[in-house]
Amino acid sequence: MSDLALKVINECLETKDPYLDLGRCFLTDHDFVRGSPVDIALRKCQFVRTLNLSNIWYDYDKLGFQHSKNKGKPNHLSLCPQALIALKELSGLIIAGDIGTTWDIINTEPLASLTQLTHLDLSHNKIRELKGLDQLTHLQSLILRHNLFKDVNGLAQLSNLKRLVIIENQISDITPLRPLFQRAKDPSKLVLKPRWETAKDEINVSDNPITTPPKEIVEQGNDAVLRYFERISNEGIDYLYEAKLTLVGEGNAGKTSLQKRLVNDIAPLPTEDDRTRGILIIDWAYEGPGEKKHIAHIWDFGGQDVYYPVHRFFLTEDSVFVLLASTRQTLHYFDYWIPTIFQFGGNSPIIIGQTCHQGNKVPWNDLGYYLSNDDFNIIKTGQRPYIELNLLNNNEGLKEIKKAIIDQIELLPHYGKGVPKSWIPAREAIAETAKTKDCISFEDFTKICLKTNAEKFASKIDVEDFAHFLHALGIVLWYSDIEELQHWVILQPEWAMNAVYKIIDDDTIQERRGHISATDFSRIWAEKCYEYRFEILKKMLQVFKIAFRKKHEKLDFIIPCRLDSIPHELIWKDDAKYLRLVYKYNFMPRGLVNQLSADLSRHIKSDSDVWNNAVNFEHKDTKAQAQVVEDFYNRSISIRVTGKDARGLMMLIIEAMRDVIDSYKRVTPSIIVPCPCQECKRSDNPTTFEYEKLLKWSETKPSVHCNEGDVKLPIEELLYNVGLTNDKKKTRPLKAFISYSKHDGELAKNGGNYLDAFKKHLSPLSTHTELIQPWDDTLLIAGEDWDKKIREQLNTCDIIFLLISPDFLNTKYIQDTELQIAIKRHENRECIVVPVIVRACGWTDIPMLSKLSALPRKGDAVASWKNNINWQTIDDAWKHVYDEVKKLIDQFAKKTAE
């Protein structure tokens, strides 16, 4: 019996507290047997509205882990307690297992009577069927992360459901969820997001073996999914048997030899001097079930370490990976390759091959950690966790590894993927075109689709959906969200990749230590296949953060991975004048600082202030300076900042670091805050504090103690000084600037004061909740320098709203000043610019505006509300704008909270 649980329940009975926390009370199923003391006491708590039985759980509203306040041993349950049926008014129930220690709850049927529940968390259990949950029609939030169920039938009946987290299960078909994201009022958004990122109106289905619709369709959102269902209904379904086979490993590991013998078992093998420079993609047609073509696209990567920063762009999920290493080398770099595959390939299968150099077979004993960890999906086909290959000896091991590869391909969730019938002949036509053309315009891509079926590809969105799908599979490259690349479709991905590798491998650029002159491109890309394509390829260098333009010579570039390392004497020594911060990693991808340099290239102090593992920044306005140094072998990145408003520059770097890290899956650094006391600033071994621990400690105490300097340090001040925030504290209002024409404001006629209407509809966010602090020129004080004030507000705000109308487009000050500042800050990621279309006009024909996402969605103007069947009054149009602004603020506030 849990005495602690009884004590907590009795205290709750006395105080009538509607929140009852029974986590960490050492509770087991035995404690809840009918008639037990805990069972009897809990049944009396009918006033309780929220019950927690978990030791630790994740709160998607607070965006963080929550810990039970009790201090006993952890609970562990395999049954839903019977006493719950007595708590008829319960609105919140948390009964989730621990991260890493799954509970054993299988049956959810006992919860069916809790019909007042609005929030239920059953994460980290072993639920195989969702019995009884369809009765909980008041549910608004349902968290079922990390269970074992496949069928989601019944969830669609939960008409009030807004947030649904069903990641890390065995779901293959999400068709039953269609009513939730298709409903006319407040449809939920279907998303594939990391496990800790699900907004209030989202259905997160990531990390499931989804085949219907194909995951590549789901990634595009609700509209694409609904179009998929409509196409399947109208034209039927056909199946695509294509998969990606990725060969990785160090140079001379035997990747190209295996690739050749997979395709042709008597093909001549490359000599020892041959090596893959860049990437080679070959199609391997093999026999599979049925009459359809079965094709594996073999991606053979160059293994040289200078290529490492590029790997992450082409190591994708839903691929079979073959990791080869040779017995000729003693180092195989498994500690790089296996975690990297896991990061970017997810749970994709990994087949390990041992290339037996000169027939030499060596037992590998350095795989134990990866074999014992289920996160790494290493395929074991025999007694050893790898397949021995000696292709020179009558293809020894080839048959075994070929069978293992085909078996794993057929298990991939997208293999035999169901697609609209019209897509199969279009796919074949694209494949035929790719034999003679590496890169075509999107217009030509559209013509090819129309030629195969003019009816099914009649609209632009039909072609775009198809192109998105092929891009997601890695069959083509189409960067629809990048203005300079969206008009081109790369039919042969290796064409683009090898163009990048030619730059990396060029001897002249290596001699110049990574400096690329404008004339180098025509010399390196002299082949006819690159003719007239230089600007596309240059943009790809920047998109992949491989290179960036020089600060003063805009036609010249710098490629950081070919630069020298920073000389030891140029590394800033710890000093009292520096703000300092350290990122520590369990696994650190190579080249993070290279990407940071590319992202913040406009702030690099000079072309000589960037190295392959470090960079010096200088803020152009405040002249604050920073140095960022990557120590790959100690898996850390150190940041030192000094000068006026050093904290502001530190915040800029932290934000850019967050963007770089977010582009990697499963990379979570520990942020270390060095103690700023005088003793520690002089010390080679200063006291340090982990950011997450500081946040936790801040809940119970205001300060921490430094043993080195024997001083107390206020936690809030410690975080503030290095540009970090205490996310548990109230966030500041976001500053918003409203740009508008006087004719849509005080000079408006016939009730057309859209400025006033916009501000009134924003009032729940500004006046009542103080989430936003709007400013417009009606707030100018008499006699104030209006131009100076407007520029000041524009340069310091978080969000800029543009009230678009014909008069807005024809106001000179707006065009020459306000828009120029707004777009520049938006492009520099210093703020977000949001057009609000108040009156219909040709704003999409203005390049700087057309690339922005506008409100109302779909481009309808507020004044044209009668043309939208979902709006009965103009207030409905404004309510739509308000809802979208609220979502934007919720997202933006997470990054700008102070």
PDB file of N, CA and C in Angstrom, residues 348-352 370-371 375-380:
ATOM      1  N   SER A 348      15.130   3.903 -40.726  1.00  0.00           N
ATOM      2  CA  SER A 348      15.453   3.140 -41.932  1.00  0.00           C
ATOM      3  C   SER A 348      16.419   2.005 -41.594  1.00  0.00           C
ATOM      4  N   PRO A 349      16.261   0.866 -42.272  1.00  0.00           N
ATOM      5  CA  PRO A 349      17.136  -0.276 -41.975  1.00  0.00           C
ATOM      6  C   PRO A 349      18.572  -0.032 -42.415  1.00  0.00           C
ATOM      7  N   ILE A 350      19.519  -0.532 -41.618  1.00  0.00           N
ATOM      8  CA  ILE A 350      20.945  -0.406 -41.908  1.00  0.00           C
ATOM      9  C   ILE A 350      21.533  -1.813 -42.047  1.00  0.00           C
ATOM     10  N   ILE A 351      22.057  -2.100 -43.215  1.00  0.00           N
ATOM     11  CA  ILE A 351      22.750  -3.361 -43.455  1.00  0.00           C
ATOM     12  C   ILE A 351      24.245  -3.056 -43.464  1.00  0.00           C
ATOM     13  N   ILE A 352      24.999  -3.725 -42.618  1.00  0.00           N
ATOM     14  CA  ILE A 352      26.438  -3.469 -42.527  1.00  0.00           C
ATOM     15  C   ILE A 352      27.190  -4.541 -43.309  1.00  0.00           C
ATOM     16  N   TYR A 370      25.483   0.044 -30.606  1.00  0.00           N
ATOM     17  CA  TYR A 370      24.457   0.275 -31.623  1.00  0.00           C
ATOM     18  C   TYR A 370      23.536  -0.929 -31.782  1.00  0.00           C
ATOM     19  N   LEU A 371      24.058  -2.124 -31.554  1.00  0.00           N
ATOM     20  CA  LEU A 371      23.233  -3.333 -31.658  1.00  0.00           C
ATOM     21  C   LEU A 371      22.262  -3.443 -30.492  1.00  0.00           C
ATOM     22  N   ASP A 375      16.976   2.042 -31.251  1.00  0.00           N
ATOM     23  CA  ASP A 375      16.858   3.213 -32.122  1.00  0.00           C
ATOM     24  C   ASP A 375      17.593   2.995 -33.441  1.00  0.00           C
ATOM     25  N   PHE A 376      18.664   2.216 -33.388  1.00  0.00           N
ATOM     26  CA  PHE A 376      19.464   1.968 -34.587  1.00  0.00           C
ATOM     27  C   PHE A 376      19.006   0.646 -35.198  1.00  0.00           C
ATOM     28  N   ASN A 377      18.353   0.736 -36.337  1.00  0.00           N
ATOM     29  CA  ASN A 377      17.704  -0.419 -36.962  1.00  0.00           C
ATOM     30  C   ASN A 377      18.715  -1.216 -37.790  1.00  0.00           C
ATOM     31  N   ILE A 378      19.657  -1.851 -37.092  1.00  0.00           N
ATOM     32  CA  ILE A 378      20.697  -2.628 -37.770  1.00  0.00           C
ATOM     33  C   ILE A 378      20.170  -4.034 -38.033  1.00  0.00           C
ATOM     34  N   ILE A 379      20.202  -4.433 -39.284  1.00  0.00           N
ATOM     35  CA  ILE A 379      19.641  -5.715 -39.696  1.00  0.00           C
ATOM     36  C   ILE A 379      20.665  -6.827 -39.482  1.00  0.00           C
ATOM     37  N   LYS A 380      20.234  -7.859 -38.771  1.00  0.00           N
ATOM     38  CA  LYS A 380      21.112  -9.016 -38.524  1.00  0.00           C
ATOM     39  C   LYS A 380      20.583 -10.176 -39.345  1.00  0.00           C
TER      40      LYS A 380
END
